[in-house]
Coordinates of C-alpha atoms and ligand atoms in Angstrom, one line a residue:
X24 CA 95.6 99.9 83.3
X25 CA 97.2 101.6 86.3
X26 CA 97.3 101.0 90.0
X27 CA 97.0 103.8 92.7
X28 CA 100.0 105.8 93.8
X29 CA 102.0 103.7 96.2
X30 CA 100.3 103.3 99.6
X31 CA 97.2 105.3 98.6
X32 CA 94.7 102.5 98.9
X33 CA 95.9 101.8 102.5
X34 CA 95.4 105.5 103.4
X35 CA 92.0 105.5 101.8
X36 CA 90.9 102.5 103.9
X37 CA 92.3 104.3 107.0
X38 CA 90.2 107.3 106.1
X39 CA 87.1 105.1 105.9
X40 CA 87.8 103.5 109.2
X41 CA 88.5 106.8 111.0
X42 CA 85.5 108.5 109.5
X43 CA 83.3 105.5 110.5
X44 CA 84.6 105.9 114.1
X45 CA 83.6 109.6 113.9
X46 CA 87.3 110.7 114.1
X47 CA 86.5 113.2 111.4
X48 CA 89.5 115.5 112.1
X49 CA 92.0 112.7 111.6
X50 CA 90.2 111.4 108.5
X51 CA 90.1 114.9 107.0
X52 CA 93.8 115.4 107.7
X53 CA 94.6 112.3 105.7
X54 CA 92.3 113.5 102.9
X55 CA 94.3 116.8 102.8
X56 CA 97.6 115.0 102.7
X57 CA 96.4 112.8 99.8
X58 CA 95.1 115.8 98.0
X59 CA 98.5 117.6 98.3
X60 CA 100.3 114.5 97.1
X61 CA 98.1 114.1 94.0
X62 CA 98.2 117.8 93.1
X63 CA 102.0 117.7 93.3
X64 CA 102.0 114.8 90.9
X65 CA 99.9 116.9 88.5
X66 CA 102.4 119.7 88.8
X67 CA 105.3 117.4 88.1
X68 CA 103.8 115.4 85.2
X69 CA 101.4 117.7 83.3
X70 CA 102.1 120.8 81.3
X71 CA 100.6 124.1 82.4
X72 CA 98.0 124.4 79.7
X73 CA 96.6 120.9 80.3
X74 CA 96.5 121.3 84.1
X75 CA 93.3 123.3 84.5
X76 CA 90.8 120.6 83.7
X77 CA 92.8 117.8 85.4
X78 CA 93.3 119.8 88.6
X79 CA 89.5 120.4 88.6
X80 CA 88.8 116.7 88.3
X81 CA 91.3 115.9 91.1
X82 CA 89.9 118.6 93.4
X83 CA 86.4 117.4 92.6
X84 CA 87.4 113.9 93.7
X85 CA 88.7 115.1 97.0
X86 CA 85.7 117.3 97.6
X87 CA 83.6 114.2 97.2
X88 CA 85.8 112.2 99.5
X89 CA 85.6 114.9 102.2
X90 CA 81.8 114.9 101.8
X91 CA 81.7 111.1 102.3
X92 CA 83.9 111.5 105.4
X93 CA 81.4 114.0 106.9
X94 CA 78.5 111.7 106.1
X95 CA 80.2 108.7 107.7
X96 CA 80.8 110.6 110.9
X97 CA 77.0 111.0 111.2
X98 CA 76.1 107.5 110.1
X99 CA 78.9 106.0 112.2
X100 CA 79.0 103.0 110.0
X101 CA 80.8 102.1 106.8
X102 CA 79.0 99.8 104.5
X103 CA 81.0 97.8 102.0
X104 CA 79.3 99.8 99.2
X105 CA 80.7 103.0 100.7
X106 CA 84.1 101.4 101.4
X107 CA 84.3 100.6 97.6
X108 CA 83.5 104.2 96.6
X109 CA 86.4 105.3 98.8
X110 CA 88.9 102.6 97.9
X111 CA 88.3 103.1 94.2
X112 CA 89.5 106.8 94.4
X113 CA 93.2 105.9 94.3
X114 CA 93.0 104.3 90.9
X115 CA 90.4 106.9 89.5
X116 CA 92.9 109.6 90.4
X117 CA 96.1 108.0 89.3
X118 CA 94.6 106.9 85.9
X119 CA 93.4 110.5 85.1
X120 CA 96.8 111.8 86.0
X121 CA 98.7 109.2 83.9
X122 CA 96.5 109.8 80.9
X123 CA 97.3 113.5 81.0
X124 CA 101.0 112.7 81.7
X125 CA 101.1 110.6 78.5
X126 CA 99.7 113.4 76.5
X127 CA 102.3 115.7 78.0
X128 CA 105.0 113.2 76.9
X129 CA 103.5 113.3 73.3
X130 CA 101.4 110.1 73.5
X131 CA 97.7 110.2 72.7
X132 CA 96.6 109.1 76.2
X133 CA 92.8 109.0 76.8
X134 CA 91.2 108.4 80.2
X135 CA 88.6 105.7 80.3
X136 CA 86.3 105.4 83.4
X137 CA 86.8 101.8 84.7
X138 CA 83.4 102.1 86.4
X139 CA 81.8 102.1 83.0
X140 CA 84.0 99.6 81.3
X141 CA 84.4 96.8 83.9
X142 CA 81.1 95.3 84.9
X143 CA 81.1 93.2 88.1
X144 CA 78.7 91.4 90.4
X145 CA 77.8 93.2 93.7
X146 CA 80.2 91.3 95.9
X147 CA 81.7 94.5 97.2
X148 CA 85.4 94.7 98.1
X149 CA 86.0 91.5 96.2
X150 CA 83.8 91.7 93.2
X151 CA 84.0 89.3 90.3
X152 CA 83.7 90.6 86.7
X153 CA 80.8 89.7 84.4
X154 CA 82.8 88.9 81.4
X155 CA 80.0 89.1 78.8
X156 CA 78.9 92.6 79.9
X157 CA 82.5 93.7 80.4
X158 CA 83.5 92.6 76.9
X159 CA 80.5 94.5 75.4
X160 CA 81.4 97.7 77.4
X161 CA 85.1 97.4 76.4
X162 CA 84.3 96.9 72.8
X163 CA 82.1 100.0 72.9
X164 CA 84.5 102.2 74.8
X165 CA 88.0 101.0 74.4
X166 CA 88.3 99.2 71.0
X167 CA 87.3 102.4 69.0
X168 CA 90.1 104.3 70.8
X169 CA 92.6 101.6 70.0
X170 CA 91.5 101.6 66.4
X171 CA 92.0 105.3 66.3
X172 CA 95.6 104.9 67.5
X173 CA 94.9 106.3 70.9
X174 CA 96.2 105.0 74.2
X175 CA 93.4 104.3 76.6
X176 CA 94.3 104.6 80.3
X177 CA 92.1 103.0 83.0
X178 CA 92.3 102.6 86.7
X179 CA 92.8 98.9 87.8
X180 CA 91.1 97.3 90.8
X181 CA 87.9 99.2 90.0
X182 CA 84.6 98.3 88.4
X183 CA 80.9 98.8 88.9
X184 CA 77.8 96.8 89.0
X185 CA 75.4 96.8 86.1
X186 CA 73.3 99.3 88.2
X187 CA 76.3 101.6 88.4
X188 CA 77.5 101.0 92.0
X189 CA 81.3 101.3 92.3
X190 CA 83.0 98.0 93.2
X191 CA 86.6 96.9 93.8
X192 CA 88.1 93.5 92.9
X193 CA 90.1 92.8 96.1
X194 CA 93.5 94.0 97.3
X195 CA 96.2 93.9 94.7
X196 CA 93.4 93.8 92.1
X197 CA 95.1 95.9 89.4
X198 CA 96.8 92.9 87.9
X199 CA 93.5 91.1 87.8
X200 CA 92.0 94.1 86.1
X201 CA 94.7 93.9 83.5
X202 CA 93.9 90.3 82.7
X203 CA 90.2 91.0 82.6
X204 CA 90.6 93.9 80.2
X205 CA 93.2 92.0 78.1
X206 CA 90.8 89.1 77.8
X207 CA 87.8 91.4 77.0
X208 CA 89.6 93.1 74.1
X209 CA 91.3 89.9 72.9
X210 CA 94.8 91.2 73.5
X211 CA 97.7 89.3 72.0
X212 CA 99.7 89.7 75.2
X213 CA 99.0 91.0 78.7
X214 CA 102.0 92.8 80.3
X215 CA 102.2 93.4 84.0
X216 CA 104.8 96.0 84.8
X217 CA 105.9 95.7 88.4
X218 CA 109.0 96.3 90.6
X219 CA 110.6 92.9 90.2
X220 CA 112.4 91.4 87.2
X221 CA 109.8 88.6 86.9
X222 CA 109.3 85.2 88.5
X223 CA 112.4 83.9 90.2
X224 CA 113.5 80.3 90.8
X225 CA 113.3 81.0 94.5
X226 CA 112.7 83.8 97.0
X227 CA 115.8 86.0 96.7
X228 CA 115.7 86.9 100.4
X229 CA 116.5 83.2 101.1
X230 CA 118.4 82.3 97.9
X231 CA 120.5 85.3 96.7
X232 CA 121.6 83.3 93.7
X233 CA 118.0 82.8 92.5
X234 CA 117.6 83.4 88.8
X235 CA 114.9 84.7 86.5
X236 CA 112.5 82.1 85.1
X237 CA 112.2 83.2 81.5
X238 CA 109.2 81.1 80.5
X239 CA 106.7 79.0 82.5
X240 CA 103.2 77.6 82.1
X241 CA 100.0 78.9 83.5
X242 CA 99.7 75.8 85.6
X243 CA 103.1 76.2 87.1
X244 CA 102.5 79.8 87.8
X245 CA 99.3 78.9 89.6
X246 CA 101.0 76.3 91.8
X247 CA 103.8 78.7 92.6
X248 CA 101.5 81.5 93.6
X249 CA 99.4 79.2 95.7
X250 CA 102.4 78.1 97.7
X251 CA 103.7 81.6 98.4
X252 CA 105.5 83.0 95.4
X253 CA 104.5 86.7 95.7
X254 CA 104.5 87.8 92.0
X255 CA 101.1 86.7 90.8
X256 CA 97.9 85.6 92.5
X257 CA 96.3 82.7 90.6
X258 CA 92.9 84.4 90.2
X259 CA 94.9 87.3 88.6
X260 CA 95.7 85.4 85.5
X261 CA 92.5 83.3 85.3
X262 CA 90.8 85.5 82.6
X263 CA 94.0 85.2 80.5
X264 CA 94.3 81.5 81.0
X265 CA 90.7 81.0 79.8
X266 CA 91.4 82.8 76.6
X267 CA 95.0 81.5 76.3
X268 CA 96.5 84.9 76.2
X269 CA 100.2 85.1 77.2
X270 CA 101.1 87.1 80.3
X271 CA 104.5 88.8 80.7
X272 CA 105.8 90.2 83.9
X273 CA 108.3 93.0 83.5
X274 CA 110.2 95.4 85.8
X275 CA 109.2 99.1 85.3
X276 CA 112.6 100.1 86.8
X277 CA 114.5 98.0 84.3
X278 CA 112.4 98.2 81.1
X279 CA 115.2 96.5 79.0
X280 CA 114.9 93.2 81.0
X281 CA 113.3 90.2 79.2
X282 CA 110.9 89.5 82.1
X283 CA 109.0 86.2 82.6
X284 CA 106.6 85.0 80.0
X285 CA 103.7 82.8 81.1
X286 CA 101.8 80.8 78.4
X287 CA 99.8 77.6 78.1
X288 CA 102.6 75.4 76.8
X289 CA 106.2 76.7 77.1
X290 CA 108.7 75.0 74.9
X291 CA 110.3 72.2 76.9
X292 CA 113.8 73.7 76.9
X293 CA 114.0 74.5 80.6
X294 CA 115.6 72.4 83.3
X295 CA 113.9 69.6 85.2
X296 CA 112.3 72.0 87.6
X297 CA 110.9 75.4 86.9
X298 CA 111.0 77.1 90.3
X299 CA 110.3 76.6 94.0
X300 CA 108.2 78.3 96.6
X301 CA 108.2 78.1 100.4
X302 CA 105.7 78.9 103.1
X303 CA 106.6 79.3 106.8
X304 CA 104.8 79.3 110.1
X305 CA 102.8 76.2 109.4
X306 CA 101.5 73.8 112.1
X307 CA 101.3 70.1 111.5
X308 CA 98.4 68.3 113.1
X309 CA 98.5 64.5 113.3
X310 CA 95.6 62.4 114.1
X311 CA 96.3 58.7 114.8
X312 CA 93.7 56.1 115.3
X313 CA 93.5 52.4 114.8
X314 CA 89.8 53.0 114.0
X315 CA 91.0 54.4 110.7
X316 CA 92.1 50.9 109.6
X317 CA 89.6 49.5 107.2
X318 CA 87.0 52.1 108.2
X319 CA 85.1 54.5 106.0
X320 CA 83.9 57.9 107.1
X321 CA 87.0 58.6 109.2
X322 CA 88.5 61.2 106.9
X323 CA 85.2 62.9 106.6
X324 CA 85.0 63.1 110.4
X325 CA 88.4 64.7 110.5
X326 CA 87.8 67.2 107.8
X327 CA 84.5 68.2 109.2
X328 CA 86.3 69.5 112.2
X329 CA 88.5 71.8 110.1
X330 CA 85.4 72.9 108.2
X331 CA 83.5 73.7 111.4
X332 CA 86.3 76.0 112.5
X333 CA 86.7 77.5 109.0
X334 CA 90.3 76.6 108.9
X335 CA 91.9 75.7 105.6
X336 CA 94.4 72.9 105.3
X337 CA 97.2 73.1 102.8
X338 CA 98.9 69.7 102.6
X339 CA 97.4 66.3 103.6
X340 CA 99.1 63.0 103.9
X341 CA 97.6 59.7 105.2
X342 CA 98.9 56.4 106.2
X343 CA 96.9 53.3 107.2
X344 CA 96.4 54.6 110.8
X345 CA 97.1 58.3 110.7
X346 CA 96.3 61.6 108.9
X347 CA 98.7 64.6 108.9
X348 CA 97.6 68.0 107.8
X349 CA 99.2 71.4 107.7
X350 CA 97.4 74.6 108.7
X351 CA 98.6 78.2 108.7
X352 CA 95.7 79.7 110.6
X353 CA 96.2 78.9 114.3
X354 CA 93.3 80.9 115.6
X355 CA 91.0 78.0 116.4
X356 CA 93.8 75.4 116.9
X357 CA 92.9 74.6 120.5
X358 CA 89.3 74.0 119.7
X359 CA 90.2 72.0 116.7
X360 CA 92.5 69.8 118.7
X361 CA 89.9 69.2 121.3
X362 CA 87.3 68.3 118.7
X363 CA 89.7 66.0 116.8
X364 CA 90.5 64.1 120.0
X365 CA 87.2 62.3 119.4
X366 CA 88.7 60.9 116.3
X367 CA 92.0 59.7 117.7
X368 CA 95.2 60.7 119.4
X369 CA 96.2 64.2 118.3
X370 CA 99.6 65.8 118.2
X371 CA 100.5 69.3 117.1
X372 CA 103.9 70.5 115.9
X373 CA 104.3 74.3 115.3
X374 CA 107.1 76.1 113.4
X375 CA 107.0 74.0 110.4
X376 CA 107.7 75.0 106.8
X377 CA 106.6 73.8 103.4
X378 CA 108.9 73.7 100.4
X379 CA 107.4 73.0 97.0
X380 CA 109.3 72.3 93.8
X381 CA 107.3 73.0 90.7
X382 CA 107.8 71.9 87.1
X383 CA 105.7 70.5 84.3
X384 CA 108.4 68.0 83.6
X385 CA 107.7 66.3 86.9
X386 CA 104.7 64.7 85.2
X387 CA 106.6 63.0 82.5
X388 CA 109.7 62.0 84.4
X389 CA 109.3 60.3 87.8
X390 CA 113.1 60.3 88.3
X391 CA 112.9 64.1 89.1
X392 CA 110.8 63.6 92.2
X393 CA 113.1 60.9 93.4
X394 CA 116.1 63.2 92.9
X395 CA 114.4 65.9 94.9
X396 CA 114.0 63.6 97.8
X397 CA 117.5 62.3 97.5
X398 CA 119.0 65.8 97.5
X399 CA 117.1 66.5 100.8
X400 CA 118.5 63.3 102.3
X401 CA 120.0 65.0 105.4
X402 CA 116.9 67.0 106.0
X403 CA 114.3 65.3 108.3
X404 CA 111.1 65.5 106.2
X405 CA 107.9 65.4 108.1
X406 CA 105.5 65.0 105.2
X407 CA 105.9 64.4 101.4
X408 CA 103.1 64.9 99.0
X409 CA 102.6 64.8 95.3
X410 CA 99.1 65.5 94.1
X411 CA 97.4 64.3 91.0
X412 CA 98.6 67.2 88.9
X413 CA 102.1 65.8 89.5
X414 CA 103.3 69.2 88.7
X415 CA 104.7 69.8 92.1
X416 CA 106.3 67.9 94.9
X417 CA 105.8 69.3 98.3
X418 CA 107.7 68.5 101.5
X419 CA 107.2 69.6 105.0
X420 CA 110.0 70.1 107.5
X421 CA 111.0 72.1 110.5
X422 CA 111.3 75.8 109.8
X423 CA 114.9 75.8 110.9
X424 CA 115.8 73.3 108.2
X425 CA 114.2 75.3 105.4
X426 CA 117.1 77.6 104.4
X427 CA 119.4 74.6 104.1
X428 CA 116.9 72.5 102.1
X429 CA 116.3 75.4 99.8
X430 CA 120.0 75.8 99.2
X431 CA 120.5 72.2 98.5
X432 CA 117.6 72.1 96.0
X433 CA 118.6 75.2 94.3
X434 CA 122.2 74.1 93.9
X435 CA 121.1 70.8 92.4
X436 CA 118.5 72.0 90.0
X437 CA 119.1 75.7 89.2
X438 CA 122.8 76.4 89.3
Ligands
LIG523 N1 95.5 99.8 94.8 C1 95.0 98.5 95.0 C2 95.6 97.9 96.3 O1 96.5 98.5 96.8 C3 95.1 97.6 93.9 C4 96.4 97.3 93.4 O2 97.4 98.0 93.7 O3 96.6 96.3 92.6 O4 95.2 96.9 96.7
LIG524 MG1 99.4 97.9 94.3

């Protein structure tokens, strides 16, 4: 399963936008540059004698892309269906090239068209796989290749509806594809080769001493990803979680590294906490009202306002007479504040940050959460929250306090 060459999906989406705005010349110039780049890759990675057929396939893809650009200039409108046809080209190209490159390197690489193997619904640009159909297609197309000792190579991010319309799974969807395909063929392990060593105890830009997390649970990975750890998106591993398939993150620039293994139940050898994640640029909104005391329906009224303005809240804490929530989308903030004024006195505090410490051990040992709070004693904490999963403890503070808080926690728990 391979991703597009670096930056290619972005360029393809630019091509679609330029073409839809009838800036055909600009779009075609981009097409030309992409074509040159892919042909150079073919030159570099594939032997002379194998090049003919592949070059033809690559050229064919770019002829098709140029034709789509011309059509869009006339239509002046890019449908999501067309957008997916264009966006999918990066992976369709890279996977063909890599399959040939493997053969050049002496491995029996075999290209598999992801549009025939990954069956999705028709929610274009963020399609969801239909696992039953995908499993059947994979068993028919890929399992026989594996049985014959061949190395199937497929583009990630790409699928098609049962009717054969090309779809894509959402930006960054190649990892998701890896998990879908691993689940469909019943793989014993899914490996995601990327450009970092694995999951780290903290964002290395903030904590240079951060360390590799060798082993964590699916649930911990999901909490970390939700709160801003960049390595894996929760939906990415969902097909693997359902079938309990281990996922390993490895660094393609350092193949000898051990990486991070994510499984259902890691052995309990690790420390009290597994890792932490942070999120900046949050706004805290407080609603205070004595009406909340002993009343029902108050929280519903408050959350209805956020729903009406389609603004997600991350962390919520309540007291007897107040509710505090954090939001990171400020677009409708003024309107939200105005609407909330009907519920009580509203105050807004921008430039806040969230720090979340995650670890399965938090569930069993309440002393760990207490230790977290104690370590952060000199940091003014605005909100503290531990949800029912009890796998994370989340604190909200001023953004300017975040680096210090992270250092304190890291020192206490990870060094
Ligand atoms: N090429 C796609 C993207 O850039 C998918 C991926 O790289 O995972 O979003
Ligand atoms: Mg990518």
